[in-house]
Tab-separated table of C-alpha atoms and ligand atoms in Angstrom:
chain	number	residue	atom	x	y	z
Y	722	UNK	CA	3.104	4.799	2.369
Y	723	UNK	CA	2.962	2.254	-0.279
Y	724	UNK	CA	-0.466	0.818	-0.963
Y	725	UNK	CA	-2.036	-1.607	-3.551
Y	726	UNK	CA	-4.803	0.128	-5.315
Y	727	UNK	CA	-7.716	-1.019	-7.508
Y	728	UNK	CA	-7.543	0.435	-10.874
Y	729	UNK	CA	-9.943	0.275	-13.889
Y	730	UNK	CA	-7.818	-1.744	-16.013
Y	731	UNK	CA	-8.788	-5.027	-13.989
Y	732	UNK	CA	-5.213	-5.059	-12.689
Y	733	UNK	CA	-4.026	-3.668	-9.421
Y	734	UNK	CA	-0.933	-1.196	-8.977
Y	735	UNK	CA	1.164	-0.216	-6.254
Y	736	UNK	CA	1.005	3.538	-5.520
Y	737	UNK	CA	2.223	6.050	-2.800
Y	738	UNK	CA	-0.316	7.379	-0.626
Y	739	UNK	CA	-0.492	9.468	2.383
Y	740	UNK	CA	-0.713	7.661	5.825
Y	741	UNK	CA	-4.334	7.449	6.946
Y	742	UNK	CA	-5.216	9.783	9.854
Y	743	UNK	CA	-7.664	9.500	12.636
Y	744	UNK	CA	-11.345	10.741	11.762
Y	745	UNK	CA	-13.496	9.802	14.879
Y	746	UNK	CA	-12.571	9.426	18.487
Y	747	UNK	CA	-13.468	5.310	18.108
Y	748	UNK	CA	-10.830	5.059	15.361
Y	749	UNK	CA	-7.301	3.266	15.673
Y	750	UNK	CA	-4.507	3.528	13.110
Y	751	UNK	CA	-2.874	0.100	12.716
Y	752	UNK	CA	0.645	-0.513	11.268
Y	753	UNK	CA	0.355	-3.646	9.064
Y	754	UNK	CA	2.538	-6.721	10.020
Y	755	UNK	CA	0.953	-9.121	7.666
Y	756	UNK	CA	-1.771	-9.122	5.094
Y	757	UNK	CA	-3.381	-11.536	2.521
Y	758	UNK	CA	-5.308	-11.728	-0.586
Y	759	UNK	CA	-8.879	-12.847	-0.524
Y	760	UNK	CA	-10.997	-14.392	-3.591
Y	761	UNK	CA	-13.285	-11.329	-2.833
Y	762	UNK	CA	-10.331	-9.100	-3.895
Y	763	UNK	CA	-10.302	-10.943	-7.257
Y	764	UNK	CA	-13.973	-10.576	-7.779
Y	765	UNK	CA	-13.454	-6.733	-7.099
Y	766	UNK	CA	-10.637	-6.670	-9.928
Y	767	UNK	CA	-13.053	-8.727	-12.147
Y	768	UNK	CA	-15.624	-5.856	-11.538
Y	769	UNK	CA	-18.117	-8.220	-9.670
Y	770	UNK	CA	-18.545	-5.831	-6.717
Y	771	UNK	CA	-19.998	-2.588	-8.032
Y	772	UNK	CA	-20.105	-0.855	-4.621
Y	773	UNK	CA	-16.069	-0.772	-4.853
Y	774	UNK	CA	-14.798	2.142	-6.569
Y	775	UNK	CA	-11.507	2.421	-8.574
Y	776	UNK	CA	-8.763	4.316	-6.437
Y	777	UNK	CA	-9.537	2.136	-3.469
Y	778	UNK	CA	-6.759	0.668	-1.450
Y	779	UNK	CA	-7.813	-3.118	-1.214
Y	780	UNK	CA	-7.581	-5.798	1.374
Y	781	UNK	CA	-9.729	-6.614	4.411
Y	782	UNK	CA	-7.558	-9.066	6.110
Y	783	UNK	CA	-4.576	-8.581	8.148
Y	784	UNK	CA	-2.520	-8.552	11.622
Y	785	UNK	CA	-0.773	-5.405	12.967
Y	786	UNK	CA	0.642	-3.259	15.802
Y	787	UNK	CA	-1.712	-0.393	17.001
Y	788	UNK	CA	0.017	2.775	16.200
Y	789	UNK	CA	-2.770	5.445	17.538
Y	790	UNK	CA	-6.150	5.326	19.125
Y	791	UNK	CA	-8.999	7.618	19.561
Y	792	UNK	CA	-10.089	8.899	22.822
Y	793	UNK	CA	-12.980	6.670	23.096
Y	794	UNK	CA	-11.101	3.252	22.479
Y	795	UNK	CA	-10.993	1.175	25.503
Y	796	UNK	CA	-9.886	-2.198	24.518
Y	797	UNK	CA	-6.827	-1.534	22.893
Y	798	UNK	CA	-3.537	0.247	23.646
Y	799	UNK	CA	-0.933	1.410	21.451
Y	800	UNK	CA	1.564	-1.138	20.845
Y	801	UNK	CA	-1.041	-3.928	21.074
Y	802	UNK	CA	-0.575	-6.732	18.491
Y	803	UNK	CA	-4.108	-7.099	16.677
Y	804	UNK	CA	-5.897	-8.956	14.147
Y	805	UNK	CA	-8.181	-6.690	11.800
Y	806	UNK	CA	-11.501	-8.105	11.435
Y	807	UNK	CA	-12.974	-7.915	7.713
Y	808	UNK	CA	-16.259	-6.538	9.376
Y	809	UNK	CA	-16.460	-3.327	11.167
Y	810	UNK	CA	-18.787	-3.192	14.098
Y	811	UNK	CA	-20.048	-0.478	16.030
Y	812	UNK	CA	-21.381	-2.651	18.612
Y	813	UNK	CA	-24.450	-0.714	19.324
Y	814	UNK	CA	-26.794	-0.378	16.380
Y	815	UNK	CA	-30.029	-2.200	15.703
Y	816	UNK	CA	-28.002	-4.842	13.405
Y	817	UNK	CA	-24.983	-5.171	15.816
Y	818	UNK	CA	-27.401	-5.792	18.675
Y	819	UNK	CA	-29.206	-8.507	16.551
Y	820	UNK	CA	-25.717	-10.335	15.971
Y	821	UNK	CA	-25.936	-8.997	12.290
Y	822	UNK	CA	-22.516	-6.725	12.458
Y	823	UNK	CA	-22.175	-7.344	8.713
Y	824	UNK	CA	-24.981	-5.121	8.210
Y	825	UNK	CA	-23.915	-2.465	10.941
Y	826	UNK	CA	-25.266	1.017	10.079
Y	827	UNK	CA	-21.923	2.679	10.567
Y	828	UNK	CA	-19.704	-0.648	9.539
Y	829	UNK	CA	-20.180	-3.869	7.998
Y	830	UNK	CA	-17.626	-4.744	5.132
Y	831	UNK	CA	-15.955	-1.301	4.744
Y	832	UNK	CA	-12.334	-2.092	4.305
Y	833	UNK	CA	-10.890	-2.536	1.182
Y	834	UNK	CA	-14.415	-2.029	-0.156
Y	835	UNK	CA	-15.908	1.452	0.835
Y	836	UNK	CA	-12.851	2.693	2.907
Y	837	UNK	CA	-9.309	2.215	2.343
Y	838	UNK	CA	-8.363	-1.381	3.391
Y	839	UNK	CA	-5.260	-3.371	4.756
Y	840	UNK	CA	-2.828	-3.866	1.712
Y	841	UNK	CA	-1.167	-0.953	2.717
Y	842	UNK	CA	1.500	-0.103	5.348
Y	843	UNK	CA	-1.063	1.472	7.626
Y	844	UNK	CA	-4.895	1.284	7.833
Y	845	UNK	CA	-7.597	3.426	9.708
Y	846	UNK	CA	-9.927	0.895	11.551
Y	847	UNK	CA	-13.220	2.455	12.638
Y	848	UNK	CA	-14.974	1.316	15.635
Y	849	UNK	CA	-11.817	-0.458	16.598
Y	850	UNK	CA	-13.170	-1.735	20.047
Y	851	UNK	CA	-15.634	-3.978	18.003
Y	852	UNK	CA	-13.468	-4.494	15.163
Y	853	UNK	CA	-10.005	-5.545	16.282
Y	854	UNK	CA	-9.155	-8.755	18.197
Y	855	UNK	CA	-5.866	-9.449	20.293
Y	856	UNK	CA	-3.526	-11.688	18.949
Y	857	UNK	CA	-3.277	-15.159	20.875
Y	858	UNK	CA	0.098	-16.766	21.940
Y	859	UNK	CA	-0.678	-20.582	20.873
Y	860	UNK	CA	-0.257	-20.009	17.024
Y	861	UNK	CA	1.790	-18.094	14.680
Y	862	UNK	CA	0.785	-14.760	13.330
Y	863	UNK	CA	0.543	-16.235	9.827
Y	864	UNK	CA	-2.253	-18.637	11.054
Y	865	UNK	CA	-4.193	-15.807	12.830
Y	866	UNK	CA	-4.518	-13.687	9.723
Y	867	UNK	CA	-6.901	-16.492	8.812
Y	868	UNK	CA	-9.354	-15.111	11.674
Y	869	UNK	CA	-9.678	-11.756	9.538
Y	870	UNK	CA	-12.161	-13.440	7.339
Y	871	UNK	CA	-11.916	-16.985	5.954
Y	872	UNK	CA	-12.192	-18.929	9.151
Y	873	UNK	CA	-15.473	-16.940	10.598
Y	874	UNK	CA	-16.540	-16.896	7.069
Y	875	UNK	CA	-16.471	-20.606	6.786
Y	876	UNK	CA	-17.886	-21.262	10.158
Y	877	UNK	CA	-20.582	-18.885	10.408
Y	878	UNK	CA	-21.826	-18.841	6.671
Y	879	UNK	CA	-21.143	-22.536	6.061
Y	880	UNK	CA	-21.245	-24.623	8.824
Y	881	UNK	CA	-23.634	-22.622	11.159
Y	882	UNK	CA	-25.877	-21.576	8.365
Y	883	UNK	CA	-25.570	-25.062	6.798
Y	884	UNK	CA	-26.934	-26.623	9.906
Y	885	UNK	CA	-24.470	-29.301	10.063
Y	886	UNK	CA	-25.298	-32.129	12.392
Y	887	UNK	CA	-23.532	-35.155	13.954
Y	888	UNK	CA	-23.736	-38.098	11.510
Y	889	UNK	CA	-25.052	-36.231	8.549
Y	890	UNK	CA	-23.501	-35.988	5.187
Y	891	UNK	CA	-22.021	-32.614	3.741
Y	892	UNK	CA	-20.775	-31.341	0.197
Y	893	UNK	CA	-18.539	-28.576	0.003
Y	894	UNK	CA	-18.343	-27.107	-3.651
Y	895	UNK	CA	-15.469	-25.111	-4.089
Y	896	UNK	CA	-11.815	-25.752	-2.608
Y	897	UNK	CA	-10.393	-22.216	-2.000
Y	898	UNK	CA	-9.454	-20.930	1.149
Y	899	UNK	CA	-13.026	-20.529	2.637
Y	900	UNK	CA	-14.022	-24.105	1.279
Y	901	UNK	CA	-11.136	-25.630	2.822
Y	902	UNK	CA	-11.894	-23.547	6.267
Y	903	UNK	CA	-15.287	-25.215	5.790
Y	904	UNK	CA	-13.486	-28.712	5.760
Y	905	UNK	CA	-11.861	-27.774	9.052
Y	906	UNK	CA	-14.533	-26.412	10.977
Y	907	UNK	CA	-17.485	-28.711	9.728
Y	908	UNK	CA	-15.742	-31.525	11.647
Y	909	UNK	CA	-16.589	-29.567	14.844
Y	910	UNK	CA	-19.884	-31.389	14.190
Y	911	UNK	CA	-18.875	-34.568	13.484
Y	912	UNK	CA	-20.946	-35.235	10.206
Y	913	UNK	CA	-20.376	-38.557	8.854
Y	914	UNK	CA	-19.332	-37.833	5.302
Y	915	UNK	CA	-17.612	-34.800	4.249
Y	916	UNK	CA	-17.366	-34.330	0.530
Y	917	UNK	CA	-15.194	-31.806	-1.255
Y	918	UNK	CA	-16.088	-31.028	-4.907
Y	919	UNK	CA	-13.671	-29.025	-6.880
Y	920	UNK	CA	-11.855	-29.218	-10.172
Y	921	UNK	CA	-8.356	-28.310	-8.748
Y	922	UNK	CA	-6.565	-31.791	-7.935
Y	923	UNK	CA	-4.141	-30.189	-5.579
Y	924	UNK	CA	-6.876	-28.750	-3.569
Y	925	UNK	CA	-8.734	-32.086	-3.492
Y	926	UNK	CA	-5.575	-33.755	-1.989
Y	927	UNK	CA	-5.464	-30.663	0.741
Y	928	UNK	CA	-9.083	-31.186	1.473
Y	929	UNK	CA	-8.429	-35.009	2.332
Y	930	UNK	CA	-5.438	-34.052	4.440
Y	931	UNK	CA	-7.626	-31.965	6.267
Y	932	UNK	CA	-10.225	-34.614	6.990
Y	933	UNK	CA	-12.447	-34.726	4.014
Y	934	UNK	CA	-13.879	-38.255	3.826
Y	935	UNK	CA	-14.629	-38.207	-0.213
Y	936	UNK	CA	-13.407	-36.268	-3.194
Y	937	UNK	CA	-15.498	-35.576	-6.209
Y	938	UNK	CA	-14.112	-33.766	-9.329
Y	939	UNK	CA	-16.130	-30.976	-10.292
Y	940	UNK	CA	-17.449	-31.827	-13.701
Y	941	UNK	CA	-20.396	-33.672	-15.719
Y	942	UNK	CA	-20.256	-36.820	-13.368
Y	943	UNK	CA	-20.561	-34.880	-9.990
Y	944	UNK	CA	-24.036	-35.319	-9.475
Y	945	UNK	CA	-23.793	-38.972	-10.222
Y	946	UNK	CA	-20.794	-39.565	-7.942
Y	947	UNK	CA	-22.425	-37.761	-4.833
Y	948	UNK	CA	-25.800	-39.742	-5.355
Y	949	UNK	CA	-23.656	-42.782	-5.474
Y	950	UNK	CA	-21.933	-41.704	-2.342
Y	951	UNK	CA	-25.043	-41.039	-0.371
Y	952	UNK	CA	-27.399	-43.988	-1.523
Y	953	UNK	CA	-29.294	-41.665	-3.938
Y	954	UNK	CA	-30.520	-39.494	-1.196
Y	955	UNK	CA	-28.063	-36.439	-1.793
Y	956	UNK	CA	-26.545	-34.579	1.029
Y	957	UNK	CA	-27.948	-32.882	3.946
Y	958	UNK	CA	-25.956	-29.825	3.605
Y	959	UNK	CA	-24.463	-28.250	0.510
Y	960	UNK	CA	-22.141	-25.583	0.914
Y	961	UNK	CA	-21.553	-23.276	-2.161
Y	962	UNK	CA	-17.885	-21.682	-1.738
Y	963	UNK	CA	-17.040	-20.816	-5.442
Y	964	UNK	CA	-19.882	-18.145	-6.627
Y	965	UNK	CA	-20.768	-19.134	-10.027
Y	966	UNK	CA	-24.001	-20.262	-11.692
Y	967	UNK	CA	-22.744	-23.904	-12.460
Y	968	UNK	CA	-21.658	-24.314	-8.793
Y	969	UNK	CA	-25.228	-23.087	-7.588
Y	970	UNK	CA	-26.833	-25.198	-10.012
Y	971	UNK	CA	-24.998	-28.165	-8.553
Y	972	UNK	CA	-25.995	-27.470	-5.097
Y	973	UNK	CA	-29.714	-27.653	-6.275
Y	974	UNK	CA	-29.377	-31.025	-7.943
Y	975	UNK	CA	-27.539	-32.743	-4.846
Y	976	UNK	CA	-29.342	-31.231	-1.676
Y	977	UNK	CA	-31.118	-34.240	-0.047
Y	978	UNK	CA	-34.890	-33.910	1.012
Y	979	UNK	CA	-35.055	-31.641	4.355
Y	980	UNK	CA	-31.565	-30.417	3.512
Y	981	UNK	CA	-29.842	-27.249	3.523
Y	982	UNK	CA	-27.963	-25.084	0.899
Y	983	UNK	CA	-25.572	-22.652	2.437
Y	984	UNK	CA	-24.293	-19.898	0.146
Y	985	UNK	CA	-20.965	-18.203	0.796
Y	986	UNK	CA	-19.779	-17.580	-2.573
Y	987	UNK	CA	-19.636	-14.100	-3.969
Y	988	UNK	CA	-21.928	-14.016	-6.935
Y	989	UNK	CA	-21.225	-11.552	-9.735
Y	990	UNK	CA	-24.281	-12.358	-11.813
Y	991	UNK	CA	-27.834	-14.072	-11.403
Y	992	UNK	CA	-28.294	-17.903	-10.978
Y	993	UNK	CA	-31.185	-20.226	-12.126
Y	994	UNK	CA	-33.420	-21.317	-8.935
Y	995	UNK	CA	-35.052	-24.737	-9.950
Y	996	UNK	CA	-38.093	-24.281	-7.594
Y	997	UNK	CA	-40.204	-26.517	-9.953
Y	998	UNK	CA	-37.730	-29.129	-8.695
Y	999	UNK	CA	-37.297	-28.278	-5.197
Y	1000	UNK	CA	-40.816	-26.604	-3.917
Y	1001	UNK	CA	-41.653	-29.917	-2.135
Y	1002	UNK	CA	-38.118	-31.100	-1.006
Y	1003	UNK	CA	-38.606	-28.946	2.444
Y	1004	UNK	CA	-35.055	-27.519	1.764
Y	1005	UNK	CA	-33.694	-24.279	3.290
Y	1006	UNK	CA	-31.352	-21.715	1.162
Y	1007	UNK	CA	-29.155	-19.765	3.304
Y	1008	UNK	CA	-27.438	-16.717	2.109
Y	1009	UNK	CA	-25.039	-14.870	4.540
Y	1010	UNK	CA	-22.271	-12.254	4.967
Y	1011	UNK	CA	-19.948	-13.052	7.872
Y	1012	UNK	CA	-20.762	-11.260	11.094
Y	1013	UNK	CA	-17.329	-12.095	12.647
Y	1014	UNK	CA	-19.229	-12.791	15.983
Y	1015	UNK	CA	-17.455	-16.500	16.267
Y	1016	UNK	CA	-13.990	-14.740	15.677
Y	1017	UNK	CA	-13.081	-14.826	19.373
Y	1018	UNK	CA	-14.340	-18.413	19.929
Y	1019	UNK	CA	-12.200	-19.475	16.741
Y	1020	UNK	CA	-9.105	-17.656	18.176
Y	1021	UNK	CA	-9.452	-19.975	21.402
Y	1022	UNK	CA	-9.705	-23.024	19.335
Y	1023	UNK	CA	-6.427	-22.261	17.298
Y	1024	UNK	CA	-4.765	-20.944	20.598
Y	1025	UNK	CA	-5.539	-24.559	22.067
Y	1026	UNK	CA	-4.762	-26.480	18.987
Y	1027	UNK	CA	-8.033	-27.801	18.671
Y	1028	UNK	CA	-8.144	-26.432	14.969
Y	1029	UNK	CA	-5.312	-26.161	12.671
Y	1030	UNK	CA	-5.153	-24.310	9.526
Y	1031	UNK	CA	-1.148	-24.168	8.887
Y	1032	UNK	CA	-1.769	-26.435	5.678
Y	1033	UNK	CA	-3.739	-23.616	3.764
Y	1034	UNK	CA	-0.586	-21.226	3.822
Y	1035	UNK	CA	1.188	-22.183	0.829
Y	1036	UNK	CA	2.962	-19.055	-0.411
Y	1037	UNK	CA	4.742	-16.209	1.494
Y	1038	UNK	CA	5.654	-12.742	-0.097
Y	1039	UNK	CA	6.868	-9.424	0.988
Y	1040	UNK	CA	4.835	-6.377	0.349
Y	1041	UNK	CA	7.098	-5.309	-2.238
Y	1042	UNK	CA	6.342	-8.436	-4.339
Y	1043	UNK	CA	2.520	-8.123	-3.865
Y	1044	UNK	CA	1.916	-7.810	-7.594
Y	1045	UNK	CA	3.550	-11.115	-7.880
Y	1046	UNK	CA	1.447	-12.494	-5.092
Y	1047	UNK	CA	-1.799	-11.246	-7.064
Y	1048	UNK	CA	-0.485	-13.240	-10.115
Y	1049	UNK	CA	0.057	-16.383	-8.090
Y	1050	UNK	CA	-3.326	-16.180	-6.261
Y	1051	UNK	CA	-5.115	-15.497	-9.845
Y	1052	UNK	CA	-3.859	-18.517	-11.177
Y	1053	UNK	CA	-3.949	-20.621	-8.164
Y	1054	UNK	CA	-4.400	-23.873	-9.721
Y	1055	UNK	CA	-1.020	-23.680	-11.604
Y	1056	UNK	CA	0.908	-22.646	-8.693
Y	1057	UNK	CA	-0.708	-25.070	-6.070
Y	1058	UNK	CA	-1.683	-21.926	-4.287
Y	1059	UNK	CA	-4.230	-21.637	-1.410
Y	1060	UNK	CA	-3.606	-18.761	0.972
Y	1061	UNK	CA	-0.768	-16.155	0.464
Y	1062	UNK	CA	0.842	-14.344	3.443
Y	1063	UNK	CA	2.342	-11.006	2.770
Y	1064	UNK	CA	4.665	-9.625	5.202
Y	1065	UNK	CA	5.492	-5.901	5.696
Q	91	ZN	ZN1	-11.646	-11.912	2.613
Q	92	ZN	ZN1	-23.342	-1.450	14.235
């Protein structure tokens, strides 16, 4: 089969690889129908994810058709159309029982990280019962690819960890696919102000179309603009969806007394914590990796039309063009790109 592989040159390559085989009775083999590229894949190529070694088939998002199941898989049959979750969950270890599947002792973030991932014609999904979801009927398969990672990450690590409340003020720093999915799912909690902060003018426009009430360009005036929008108080919830020191600094400057900073960016280097300015402000700083516990609920909202993510799907490629898809996603601002759908 053809597969997209992480090499040490900082660039991915397409290689011929053997098809995956079943290693445990709880495994499934899935034939991919759609996959996509995540900002995290770019972080891996950048060398920010030391736990991912070269030679790895990348990708932790996708939909497909179940090709084979192990004897202990009960929720899925051969031929089922499924969404592959970015998090593998055994559903029974201490962490899974505490709702922390991201730290599952036999799972967590494995695909495209410590085992081969979904940017290939076939993938082995361990603990299939806890790690796959059935496709729903009310939305296109393109839209449902968002439920592998970006939508549950935005909702759990941004909206829930950020404690967004009705009538509150929210700033989202970073207008990538996850930041834009926060814009969509934050509105489930009716914040009064929803401020998108990014440098990318196209993404500021998309955020407005998706319901952001205010737009601020990331730069030297960002703090002043946010303070003007909030009567000098700052915002109740700041969501860091970029993963660089400058954006984390901005979070610390604009968080209001009693507020929450929710980090969901993937940080490849250390940041400064300005505790000398924050120690007395009664704030919370939350970090999280998605547990995908909300995926089933989000699929119901998509199925019913309550949330819509179609506007984020800006580019479509065939798998033979996946290197072009990487180039486009890697220079997203230049191409007005948000989320790529790659069809097999
Ligand atoms: Zn991802
Ligand atoms: Zn587990």
